[in-house]
Amino acid sequence: MKLKEKGYTETHKTMSMAKANIFALLVSGPIAIICYILYFYKWGIEIDVVKNDILIFSVSYILLIIVHEGLHGLTWAYSCKDKWKSIRFGFELKTLTPYCHCMEPLTKNQYILGALTPLLITGIIPYIVCVAIGNYLGMFTSVVMIVAAGGDLAMSLKIIRMNNDTLILDHPTLCGCITYEKE
């Protein structure tokens, strides 16, 4: 890549999709437990699940995964010179993992914003609303989306301490990125 020719040091910060999924559970699992404790503390443990809840959750989950990847793309496209031409969506069949890939290098903050936007929009905000109104199905779905964003959170934590002028290129095939720091 031309960045190396311009004096940048390249570092790969990646992991396989399977490893990322496991890591996501380790990172977001404790967060999910805390979310459940907070909900049950406010509303009690008695849960009224009806037959349609499984169907509603399943359809919601599939739609929210699409929204999750779309939010990555939307946020990153906003920061890209070539906008949507730099964004690719796909699905890794081996691990049943959908993905969004940005083909342009972004600043550290732009990359992290795009990585964490789905966590906020499909996880944290709906969780707060559902706890406030006592909606168990919505709370459960939002916690699942928080867990689904665990890999994004893990990758963001890997690069958060880097210099602000670090450029980040989303890795095309693995979960993670390639960082470029000025020597």
Short mmCIF file of N, CA and C in Angstrom, two decimals:
data_model
loop_
_atom_site.label_atom_id
_atom_site.label_comp_id
_atom_site.label_asym_id
_atom_site.label_seq_id
_atom_site.Cartn_x
_atom_site.Cartn_y
_atom_site.Cartn_z
N MET A 1 0.84 -1.19 0.00
CA MET A 1 0.00 0.00 0.00
C MET A 1 0.88 1.24 0.00
N LYS A 2 0.42 2.32 -0.53
CA LYS A 2 1.19 3.55 -0.66
C LYS A 2 1.53 4.19 0.68
N LEU A 3 0.80 3.88 1.73
CA LEU A 3 1.09 4.46 3.04
C LEU A 3 2.46 4.03 3.55
N LYS A 4 2.85 2.81 3.26
CA LYS A 4 4.18 2.34 3.68
C LYS A 4 5.27 3.13 2.97
N GLU A 5 5.02 3.47 1.71
CA GLU A 5 5.97 4.28 0.94
C GLU A 5 6.07 5.70 1.48
N LYS A 6 5.06 6.16 2.19
CA LYS A 6 5.04 7.51 2.76
C LYS A 6 5.60 7.54 4.18
N GLY A 7 6.21 6.43 4.62
CA GLY A 7 6.85 6.41 5.93
C GLY A 7 6.00 5.92 7.08
N TYR A 8 4.90 5.25 6.77
CA TYR A 8 4.04 4.70 7.81
C TYR A 8 4.48 3.27 8.14
N THR A 9 4.38 2.92 9.42
CA THR A 9 4.64 1.55 9.86
C THR A 9 3.31 0.82 9.90
N GLU A 10 3.28 -0.36 9.27
CA GLU A 10 2.07 -1.15 9.17
C GLU A 10 2.05 -2.23 10.26
N THR A 11 0.91 -2.33 10.97
CA THR A 11 0.74 -3.36 11.98
C THR A 11 -0.63 -4.00 11.80
N HIS A 12 -0.66 -5.33 11.76
CA HIS A 12 -1.93 -6.05 11.63
C HIS A 12 -2.50 -6.33 13.02
N LYS A 13 -3.74 -5.93 13.22
CA LYS A 13 -4.46 -6.18 14.47
C LYS A 13 -5.74 -6.92 14.09
N THR A 14 -5.57 -8.22 13.86
CA THR A 14 -6.67 -9.02 13.34
C THR A 14 -6.83 -10.33 14.10
N MET A 15 -7.97 -10.95 13.84
CA MET A 15 -8.24 -12.30 14.33
C MET A 15 -9.27 -12.93 13.39
N SER A 16 -9.35 -14.24 13.39
CA SER A 16 -10.34 -14.92 12.55
C SER A 16 -11.74 -14.57 13.05
N MET A 17 -12.73 -14.77 12.19
CA MET A 17 -14.12 -14.51 12.58
C MET A 17 -14.53 -15.42 13.74
N ALA A 18 -14.09 -16.68 13.70
CA ALA A 18 -14.44 -17.60 14.79
C ALA A 18 -13.84 -17.13 16.11
N LYS A 19 -12.58 -16.73 16.09
CA LYS A 19 -11.93 -16.23 17.30
C LYS A 19 -12.60 -14.93 17.76
N ALA A 20 -12.97 -14.09 16.82
CA ALA A 20 -13.64 -12.83 17.16
C ALA A 20 -14.98 -13.10 17.84
N ASN A 21 -15.71 -14.11 17.37
CA ASN A 21 -16.99 -14.44 17.99
C ASN A 21 -16.80 -14.91 19.43
N ILE A 22 -15.77 -15.71 19.67
CA ILE A 22 -15.47 -16.16 21.04
C ILE A 22 -15.04 -14.97 21.90
N PHE A 23 -14.16 -14.14 21.35
CA PHE A 23 -13.67 -12.97 22.06
C PHE A 23 -14.83 -12.02 22.37
N ALA A 24 -15.77 -11.91 21.44
CA ALA A 24 -16.94 -11.05 21.64
C ALA A 24 -17.74 -11.49 22.86
N LEU A 25 -17.89 -12.80 23.02
CA LEU A 25 -18.61 -13.31 24.19
C LEU A 25 -17.86 -13.01 25.48
N LEU A 26 -16.54 -13.10 25.42
CA LEU A 26 -15.74 -12.83 26.62
C LEU A 26 -15.78 -11.35 27.00
N VAL A 27 -15.81 -10.48 26.00
CA VAL A 27 -15.85 -9.03 26.26
C VAL A 27 -17.25 -8.59 26.65
N SER A 28 -18.24 -9.02 25.89
CA SER A 28 -19.60 -8.51 26.11
C SER A 28 -20.42 -9.38 27.05
N GLY A 29 -19.98 -10.59 27.33
CA GLY A 29 -20.70 -11.46 28.26
C GLY A 29 -20.92 -10.83 29.62
N PRO A 30 -19.85 -10.32 30.26
CA PRO A 30 -20.04 -9.65 31.55
C PRO A 30 -20.96 -8.42 31.46
N ILE A 31 -20.89 -7.71 30.35
CA ILE A 31 -21.78 -6.56 30.16
C ILE A 31 -23.23 -7.04 30.11
N ALA A 32 -23.47 -8.15 29.41
CA ALA A 32 -24.83 -8.71 29.31
C ALA A 32 -25.34 -9.12 30.69
N ILE A 33 -24.49 -9.72 31.49
CA ILE A 33 -24.90 -10.14 32.84
C ILE A 33 -25.30 -8.92 33.67
N ILE A 34 -24.52 -7.86 33.58
CA ILE A 34 -24.84 -6.63 34.30
C ILE A 34 -26.17 -6.05 33.82
N CYS A 35 -26.39 -6.09 32.49
CA CYS A 35 -27.65 -5.60 31.93
C CYS A 35 -28.84 -6.37 32.50
N TYR A 36 -28.74 -7.69 32.57
CA TYR A 36 -29.83 -8.50 33.13
C TYR A 36 -30.05 -8.19 34.60
N ILE A 37 -28.98 -8.08 35.36
CA ILE A 37 -29.10 -7.77 36.79
C ILE A 37 -29.83 -6.44 36.98
N LEU A 38 -29.45 -5.44 36.20
CA LEU A 38 -30.10 -4.13 36.32
C LEU A 38 -31.59 -4.21 35.98
N TYR A 39 -31.93 -4.95 34.91
CA TYR A 39 -33.34 -5.08 34.53
C TYR A 39 -34.13 -5.79 35.63
N PHE A 40 -33.61 -6.93 36.09
CA PHE A 40 -34.32 -7.70 37.10
C PHE A 40 -34.39 -6.97 38.45
N TYR A 41 -33.39 -6.15 38.73
CA TYR A 41 -33.43 -5.34 39.96
C TYR A 41 -34.59 -4.36 39.90
N LYS A 42 -34.79 -3.75 38.73
CA LYS A 42 -35.86 -2.77 38.58
C LYS A 42 -37.23 -3.42 38.44
N TRP A 43 -37.34 -4.52 37.68
CA TRP A 43 -38.64 -5.06 37.32
C TRP A 43 -38.95 -6.43 37.94
N GLY A 44 -38.02 -7.02 38.62
CA GLY A 44 -38.26 -8.34 39.21
C GLY A 44 -37.94 -9.45 38.22
N ILE A 45 -37.90 -10.66 38.72
CA ILE A 45 -37.47 -11.80 37.90
C ILE A 45 -38.61 -12.45 37.14
N GLU A 46 -39.83 -12.23 37.53
CA GLU A 46 -40.96 -12.86 36.85
C GLU A 46 -41.06 -12.35 35.41
N ILE A 47 -41.04 -13.29 34.48
CA ILE A 47 -41.05 -12.95 33.04
C ILE A 47 -42.28 -13.59 32.42
N ASP A 48 -42.99 -12.83 31.62
CA ASP A 48 -44.16 -13.34 30.91
C ASP A 48 -43.82 -13.45 29.43
N VAL A 49 -43.39 -14.65 29.02
CA VAL A 49 -43.03 -14.89 27.62
C VAL A 49 -44.20 -15.59 26.95
N VAL A 50 -44.63 -15.04 25.83
CA VAL A 50 -45.72 -15.65 25.08
C VAL A 50 -45.17 -16.33 23.82
N LYS A 51 -45.98 -17.18 23.22
CA LYS A 51 -45.54 -17.97 22.08
C LYS A 51 -44.99 -17.11 20.94
N ASN A 52 -45.61 -16.00 20.65
CA ASN A 52 -45.17 -15.14 19.55
C ASN A 52 -43.83 -14.46 19.80
N ASP A 53 -43.40 -14.40 21.07
CA ASP A 53 -42.14 -13.72 21.40
C ASP A 53 -40.95 -14.33 20.67
N ILE A 54 -40.95 -15.64 20.50
CA ILE A 54 -39.82 -16.31 19.81
C ILE A 54 -39.78 -15.88 18.36
N LEU A 55 -40.93 -15.82 17.71
CA LEU A 55 -40.99 -15.37 16.32
C LEU A 55 -40.61 -13.90 16.22
N ILE A 56 -41.14 -13.08 17.11
CA ILE A 56 -40.82 -11.65 17.09
C ILE A 56 -39.32 -11.44 17.31
N PHE A 57 -38.74 -12.16 18.27
CA PHE A 57 -37.30 -12.04 18.52
C PHE A 57 -36.50 -12.47 17.29
N SER A 58 -36.86 -13.59 16.69
CA SER A 58 -36.11 -14.12 15.55
C SER A 58 -36.11 -13.15 14.37
N VAL A 59 -37.28 -12.63 14.05
CA VAL A 59 -37.38 -11.67 12.94
C VAL A 59 -36.62 -10.38 13.29
N SER A 60 -36.80 -9.91 14.52
CA SER A 60 -36.11 -8.69 14.97
C SER A 60 -34.60 -8.87 14.91
N TYR A 61 -34.12 -10.02 15.34
CA TYR A 61 -32.68 -10.28 15.36
C TYR A 61 -32.10 -10.24 13.95
N ILE A 62 -32.75 -10.90 13.01
CA ILE A 62 -32.26 -10.90 11.63
C ILE A 62 -32.25 -9.48 11.07
N LEU A 63 -33.32 -8.74 11.29
CA LEU A 63 -33.38 -7.36 10.80
C LEU A 63 -32.33 -6.48 11.48
N LEU A 64 -32.14 -6.66 12.78
CA LEU A 64 -31.17 -5.84 13.51
C LEU A 64 -29.73 -6.16 13.12
N ILE A 65 -29.45 -7.39 12.73
CA ILE A 65 -28.10 -7.72 12.23
C ILE A 65 -27.84 -6.97 10.93
N ILE A 66 -28.85 -6.92 10.07
CA ILE A 66 -28.72 -6.16 8.82
C ILE A 66 -28.52 -4.68 9.13
N VAL A 67 -29.31 -4.15 10.06
CA VAL A 67 -29.16 -2.75 10.48
C VAL A 67 -27.77 -2.52 11.08
N HIS A 68 -27.30 -3.46 11.90
CA HIS A 68 -25.98 -3.37 12.53
C HIS A 68 -24.90 -3.16 11.46
N GLU A 69 -24.89 -4.03 10.46
CA GLU A 69 -23.87 -3.91 9.40
C GLU A 69 -24.08 -2.64 8.58
N GLY A 70 -25.34 -2.29 8.34
CA GLY A 70 -25.63 -1.05 7.62
C GLY A 70 -25.13 0.19 8.35
N LEU A 71 -25.22 0.18 9.68
CA LEU A 71 -24.72 1.31 10.47
C LEU A 71 -23.20 1.43 10.39
N HIS A 72 -22.50 0.29 10.37
CA HIS A 72 -21.05 0.35 10.12
C HIS A 72 -20.81 1.08 8.79
N GLY A 73 -21.49 0.58 7.75
CA GLY A 73 -21.30 1.14 6.42
C GLY A 73 -21.65 2.61 6.34
N LEU A 74 -22.78 2.98 6.91
CA LEU A 74 -23.23 4.38 6.87
C LEU A 74 -22.22 5.30 7.55
N THR A 75 -21.77 4.90 8.72
CA THR A 75 -20.84 5.75 9.48
C THR A 75 -19.49 5.85 8.78
N TRP A 76 -18.98 4.72 8.30
CA TRP A 76 -17.69 4.75 7.61
C TRP A 76 -17.80 5.48 6.26
N ALA A 77 -18.90 5.25 5.53
CA ALA A 77 -19.07 5.90 4.23
C ALA A 77 -19.07 7.42 4.38
N TYR A 78 -19.64 7.91 5.45
CA TYR A 78 -19.66 9.35 5.71
C TYR A 78 -18.24 9.92 5.78
N SER A 79 -17.29 9.11 6.29
CA SER A 79 -15.91 9.57 6.46
C SER A 79 -15.02 9.29 5.25
N CYS A 80 -15.49 8.48 4.33
CA CYS A 80 -14.66 8.09 3.18
C CYS A 80 -14.71 9.13 2.06
N LYS A 81 -13.59 9.24 1.38
CA LYS A 81 -13.51 10.14 0.22
C LYS A 81 -14.47 9.65 -0.88
N ASP A 82 -14.50 8.34 -1.10
CA ASP A 82 -15.34 7.77 -2.16
C ASP A 82 -16.70 7.29 -1.65
N LYS A 83 -17.04 7.68 -0.43
CA LYS A 83 -18.34 7.38 0.20
C LYS A 83 -18.70 5.89 0.05
N TRP A 84 -19.88 5.58 -0.49
CA TRP A 84 -20.38 4.19 -0.55
C TRP A 84 -19.56 3.30 -1.48
N LYS A 85 -18.81 3.88 -2.40
CA LYS A 85 -17.97 3.07 -3.28
C LYS A 85 -16.87 2.36 -2.49
N SER A 86 -16.58 2.82 -1.30
CA SER A 86 -15.54 2.23 -0.45
C SER A 86 -16.08 1.20 0.53
N ILE A 87 -17.37 0.93 0.50
CA ILE A 87 -18.00 0.03 1.47
C ILE A 87 -18.45 -1.25 0.78
N ARG A 88 -18.14 -2.38 1.41
CA ARG A 88 -18.57 -3.69 0.91
C ARG A 88 -19.25 -4.46 2.04
N PHE A 89 -20.31 -5.16 1.68
CA PHE A 89 -21.02 -6.02 2.62
C PHE A 89 -20.87 -7.46 2.16
N GLY A 90 -20.89 -8.37 3.13
CA GLY A 90 -20.79 -9.78 2.77
C GLY A 90 -21.22 -10.68 3.91
N PHE A 91 -21.04 -11.98 3.68
CA PHE A 91 -21.44 -12.98 4.66
C PHE A 91 -20.43 -14.12 4.59
N GLU A 92 -19.79 -14.41 5.72
CA GLU A 92 -18.86 -15.53 5.78
C GLU A 92 -19.65 -16.77 6.17
N LEU A 93 -19.83 -17.67 5.21
CA LEU A 93 -20.66 -18.85 5.41
C LEU A 93 -20.09 -19.80 6.46
N LYS A 94 -18.76 -19.92 6.50
CA LYS A 94 -18.12 -20.87 7.42
C LYS A 94 -18.47 -20.58 8.88
N THR A 95 -18.55 -19.30 9.24
CA THR A 95 -18.86 -18.93 10.63
C THR A 95 -20.23 -18.28 10.76
N LEU A 96 -20.99 -18.25 9.67
CA LEU A 96 -22.33 -17.63 9.65
C LEU A 96 -22.27 -16.20 10.16
N THR A 97 -21.29 -15.45 9.65
CA THR A 97 -21.05 -14.09 10.14
C THR A 97 -21.20 -13.07 9.01
N PRO A 98 -22.16 -12.17 9.15
CA PRO A 98 -22.24 -11.06 8.18
C PRO A 98 -21.15 -10.04 8.50
N TYR A 99 -20.76 -9.26 7.50
CA TYR A 99 -19.73 -8.26 7.76
C TYR A 99 -19.90 -7.05 6.85
N CYS A 100 -19.28 -5.96 7.29
CA CYS A 100 -19.16 -4.74 6.50
C CYS A 100 -17.68 -4.42 6.44
N HIS A 101 -17.19 -4.09 5.27
CA HIS A 101 -15.77 -3.81 5.08
C HIS A 101 -15.60 -2.43 4.45
N CYS A 102 -14.74 -1.62 5.06
CA CYS A 102 -14.39 -0.31 4.51
C CYS A 102 -13.03 -0.41 3.83
N MET A 103 -12.96 -0.03 2.57
CA MET A 103 -11.73 -0.20 1.79
C MET A 103 -10.82 1.02 1.81
N GLU A 104 -11.21 2.08 2.50
CA GLU A 104 -10.37 3.27 2.61
C GLU A 104 -9.79 3.38 4.02
N PRO A 105 -8.55 3.85 4.14
CA PRO A 105 -8.04 4.10 5.50
C PRO A 105 -8.78 5.27 6.13
N LEU A 106 -9.06 5.13 7.41
CA LEU A 106 -9.75 6.17 8.18
C LEU A 106 -8.87 6.59 9.34
N THR A 107 -9.17 7.73 9.93
CA THR A 107 -8.46 8.09 11.16
C THR A 107 -8.92 7.14 12.26
N LYS A 108 -8.15 7.06 13.32
CA LYS A 108 -8.51 6.18 14.43
C LYS A 108 -9.92 6.49 14.93
N ASN A 109 -10.22 7.75 15.13
CA ASN A 109 -11.53 8.13 15.66
C ASN A 109 -12.67 7.82 14.69
N GLN A 110 -12.45 8.01 13.40
CA GLN A 110 -13.47 7.66 12.41
C GLN A 110 -13.74 6.16 12.41
N TYR A 111 -12.68 5.38 12.50
CA TYR A 111 -12.82 3.92 12.49
C TYR A 111 -13.58 3.46 13.74
N ILE A 112 -13.18 3.96 14.90
CA ILE A 112 -13.84 3.56 16.14
C ILE A 112 -15.30 3.99 16.15
N LEU A 113 -15.60 5.19 15.67
CA LEU A 113 -16.99 5.65 15.59
C LEU A 113 -17.82 4.69 14.74
N GLY A 114 -17.30 4.30 13.58
CA GLY A 114 -18.01 3.37 12.71
C GLY A 114 -18.13 1.98 13.32
N ALA A 115 -17.13 1.58 14.08
CA ALA A 115 -17.16 0.26 14.72
C ALA A 115 -18.19 0.22 15.85
N LEU A 116 -18.34 1.32 16.58
CA LEU A 116 -19.19 1.30 17.78
C LEU A 116 -20.60 1.87 17.57
N THR A 117 -20.87 2.49 16.44
CA THR A 117 -22.21 3.03 16.20
C THR A 117 -23.31 1.97 16.33
N PRO A 118 -23.13 0.76 15.77
CA PRO A 118 -24.18 -0.26 15.95
C PRO A 118 -24.41 -0.65 17.41
N LEU A 119 -23.35 -0.68 18.19
CA LEU A 119 -23.49 -0.98 19.62
C LEU A 119 -24.42 0.03 20.28
N LEU A 120 -24.23 1.29 19.97
CA LEU A 120 -25.04 2.35 20.56
C LEU A 120 -26.48 2.31 20.05
N ILE A 121 -26.65 2.21 18.73
CA ILE A 121 -27.98 2.35 18.11
C ILE A 121 -28.85 1.09 18.26
N THR A 122 -28.25 -0.10 18.15
CA THR A 122 -29.06 -1.32 18.24
C THR A 122 -28.96 -2.00 19.60
N GLY A 123 -28.05 -1.53 20.45
CA GLY A 123 -27.86 -2.17 21.74
C GLY A 123 -28.14 -1.28 22.93
N ILE A 124 -27.30 -0.28 23.14
CA ILE A 124 -27.35 0.51 24.37
C ILE A 124 -28.62 1.37 24.47
N ILE A 125 -28.93 2.12 23.42
CA ILE A 125 -30.11 2.99 23.47
C ILE A 125 -31.40 2.17 23.63
N PRO A 126 -31.61 1.12 22.82
CA PRO A 126 -32.83 0.32 23.04
C PRO A 126 -32.86 -0.32 24.44
N TYR A 127 -31.71 -0.73 24.95
CA TYR A 127 -31.66 -1.32 26.28
C TYR A 127 -32.16 -0.32 27.32
N ILE A 128 -31.66 0.91 27.28
CA ILE A 128 -32.06 1.94 28.24
C ILE A 128 -33.57 2.18 28.16
N VAL A 129 -34.10 2.28 26.95
CA VAL A 129 -35.54 2.51 26.77
C VAL A 129 -36.34 1.32 27.32
N CYS A 130 -35.91 0.11 26.99
CA CYS A 130 -36.67 -1.08 27.41
C CYS A 130 -36.62 -1.29 28.92
N VAL A 131 -35.51 -0.94 29.55
CA VAL A 131 -35.46 -1.02 31.01
C VAL A 131 -36.38 0.03 31.62
N ALA A 132 -36.39 1.22 31.03
CA ALA A 132 -37.22 2.30 31.56
C ALA A 132 -38.71 1.95 31.49
N ILE A 133 -39.13 1.25 30.42
CA ILE A 133 -40.55 0.96 30.28
C ILE A 133 -40.91 -0.47 30.70
N GLY A 134 -39.91 -1.28 31.03
CA GLY A 134 -40.17 -2.64 31.49
C GLY A 134 -40.52 -3.61 30.38
N ASN A 135 -39.91 -3.48 29.23
CA ASN A 135 -40.17 -4.37 28.10
C ASN A 135 -39.10 -5.46 28.07
N TYR A 136 -39.46 -6.65 28.56
CA TYR A 136 -38.47 -7.73 28.66
C TYR A 136 -37.97 -8.19 27.29
N LEU A 137 -38.85 -8.40 26.33
CA LEU A 137 -38.44 -8.88 25.01
C LEU A 137 -37.50 -7.88 24.34
N GLY A 138 -37.83 -6.60 24.43
CA GLY A 138 -36.96 -5.57 23.87
C GLY A 138 -35.62 -5.53 24.59
N MET A 139 -35.65 -5.67 25.91
CA MET A 139 -34.40 -5.69 26.68
C MET A 139 -33.55 -6.88 26.27
N PHE A 140 -34.18 -8.05 26.17
CA PHE A 140 -33.45 -9.26 25.78
C PHE A 140 -32.82 -9.09 24.39
N THR A 141 -33.60 -8.56 23.45
CA THR A 141 -33.09 -8.35 22.09
C THR A 141 -31.95 -7.35 22.09
N SER A 142 -32.06 -6.27 22.84
CA SER A 142 -30.99 -5.27 22.87
C SER A 142 -29.73 -5.84 23.52
N VAL A 143 -29.87 -6.69 24.51
CA VAL A 143 -28.69 -7.32 25.13
C VAL A 143 -28.02 -8.26 24.13
N VAL A 144 -28.81 -8.99 23.35
CA VAL A 144 -28.24 -9.85 22.31
C VAL A 144 -27.46 -8.99 21.30
N MET A 145 -27.97 -7.82 20.99
CA MET A 145 -27.27 -6.92 20.05
C MET A 145 -26.00 -6.34 20.69
N ILE A 146 -26.01 -6.13 21.98
CA ILE A 146 -24.78 -5.70 22.67
C ILE A 146 -23.73 -6.80 22.55
N VAL A 147 -24.15 -8.04 22.76
CA VAL A 147 -23.22 -9.17 22.62
C VAL A 147 -22.74 -9.27 21.17
N ALA A 148 -23.65 -9.05 20.21
CA ALA A 148 -23.28 -9.11 18.79
C ALA A 148 -22.23 -8.05 18.43
N ALA A 149 -22.19 -6.96 19.17
CA ALA A 149 -21.20 -5.90 18.94
C ALA A 149 -19.92 -6.12 19.74
N GLY A 150 -19.82 -7.24 20.41
CA GLY A 150 -18.65 -7.52 21.24
C GLY A 150 -17.34 -7.52 20.47
N GLY A 151 -17.34 -8.07 19.26
CA GLY A 151 -16.13 -8.06 18.43
C GLY A 151 -15.72 -6.65 18.05
N ASP A 152 -16.71 -5.83 17.73
CA ASP A 152 -16.45 -4.42 17.40
C ASP A 152 -15.86 -3.69 18.60
N LEU A 153 -16.40 -3.97 19.76
CA LEU A 153 -15.90 -3.37 20.99
C LEU A 153 -14.48 -3.84 21.28
N ALA A 154 -14.24 -5.13 21.10
CA ALA A 154 -12.90 -5.68 21.34
C ALA A 154 -11.86 -5.05 20.41
N MET A 155 -12.20 -4.90 19.12
CA MET A 155 -11.25 -4.29 18.18
C MET A 155 -11.03 -2.82 18.50
N SER A 156 -12.06 -2.14 18.92
CA SER A 156 -11.91 -0.73 19.29
C SER A 156 -11.00 -0.58 20.50
N LEU A 157 -11.13 -1.48 21.45
CA LEU A 157 -10.25 -1.44 22.63
C LEU A 157 -8.79 -1.71 22.26
N LYS A 158 -8.58 -2.50 21.20
CA LYS A 158 -7.21 -2.80 20.76
C LYS A 158 -6.50 -1.56 20.18
N ILE A 159 -7.28 -0.64 19.64
CA ILE A 159 -6.65 0.52 18.99
C ILE A 159 -6.87 1.84 19.71
N ILE A 160 -7.64 1.86 20.78
CA ILE A 160 -8.04 3.11 21.42
C ILE A 160 -6.84 3.91 21.92
N ARG A 161 -5.79 3.24 22.35
CA ARG A 161 -4.63 3.95 22.91
C ARG A 161 -3.65 4.44 21.85
N MET A 162 -3.91 4.15 20.60
CA MET A 162 -3.00 4.57 19.54
C MET A 162 -3.12 6.09 19.35
N ASN A 163 -2.11 6.66 18.73
CA ASN A 163 -2.12 8.09 18.45
C ASN A 163 -3.32 8.45 17.58
N ASN A 164 -3.84 9.66 17.77
CA ASN A 164 -5.00 10.10 17.00
C ASN A 164 -4.72 10.22 15.51
N ASP A 165 -3.46 10.42 15.12
CA ASP A 165 -3.14 10.53 13.69
C ASP A 165 -2.88 9.17 13.04
N THR A 166 -3.07 8.09 13.79
CA THR A 166 -2.94 6.75 13.23
C THR A 166 -4.05 6.53 12.21
N LEU A 167 -3.67 5.97 11.08
CA LEU A 167 -4.67 5.62 10.06
C LEU A 167 -5.02 4.15 10.23
N ILE A 168 -6.29 3.84 10.05
CA ILE A 168 -6.79 2.49 10.25
C ILE A 168 -7.44 2.02 8.96
N LEU A 169 -7.00 0.86 8.49
CA LEU A 169 -7.60 0.25 7.30
C LEU A 169 -8.28 -1.04 7.74
N ASP A 170 -9.56 -1.12 7.50
CA ASP A 170 -10.32 -2.31 7.84
C ASP A 170 -9.73 -3.50 7.08
N HIS A 171 -9.51 -4.61 7.77
CA HIS A 171 -8.93 -5.78 7.10
C HIS A 171 -9.97 -6.40 6.17
N PRO A 172 -9.58 -6.77 4.95
CA PRO A 172 -10.57 -7.26 3.98
C PRO A 172 -11.12 -8.65 4.25
N THR A 173 -10.39 -9.51 4.99
CA THR A 173 -10.87 -10.89 5.17
C THR A 173 -10.97 -11.34 6.62
N LEU A 174 -10.28 -10.68 7.52
CA LEU A 174 -10.31 -11.07 8.93
C LEU A 174 -11.02 -10.00 9.75
N CYS A 175 -11.38 -10.35 10.95
CA CYS A 175 -11.96 -9.38 11.87
C CYS A 175 -10.81 -8.51 12.39
N GLY A 176 -10.91 -7.23 12.17
CA GLY A 176 -9.87 -6.34 12.67
C GLY A 176 -9.42 -5.36 11.61
N CYS A 177 -8.20 -4.89 11.80
CA CYS A 177 -7.71 -3.81 10.96
C CYS A 177 -6.20 -3.86 10.81
N ILE A 178 -5.73 -2.99 9.94
CA ILE A 178 -4.30 -2.76 9.76
C ILE A 178 -4.08 -1.30 10.15
N THR A 179 -3.15 -1.09 11.06
CA THR A 179 -2.88 0.27 11.51
C THR A 179 -1.64 0.81 10.80
N TYR A 180 -1.65 2.11 10.57
CA TYR A 180 -0.53 2.80 9.94
C TYR A 180 -0.17 3.98 10.79
N GLU A 181 1.04 3.91 11.36
CA GLU A 181 1.54 4.99 12.21
C GLU A 181 2.75 5.62 11.55
N LYS A 182 2.84 6.93 11.64
CA LYS A 182 3.97 7.66 11.09
C LYS A 182 5.21 7.32 11.91
N GLU A 183 6.30 7.00 11.22
CA GLU A 183 7.56 6.66 11.91
C GLU A 183 8.22 7.88 12.48
#
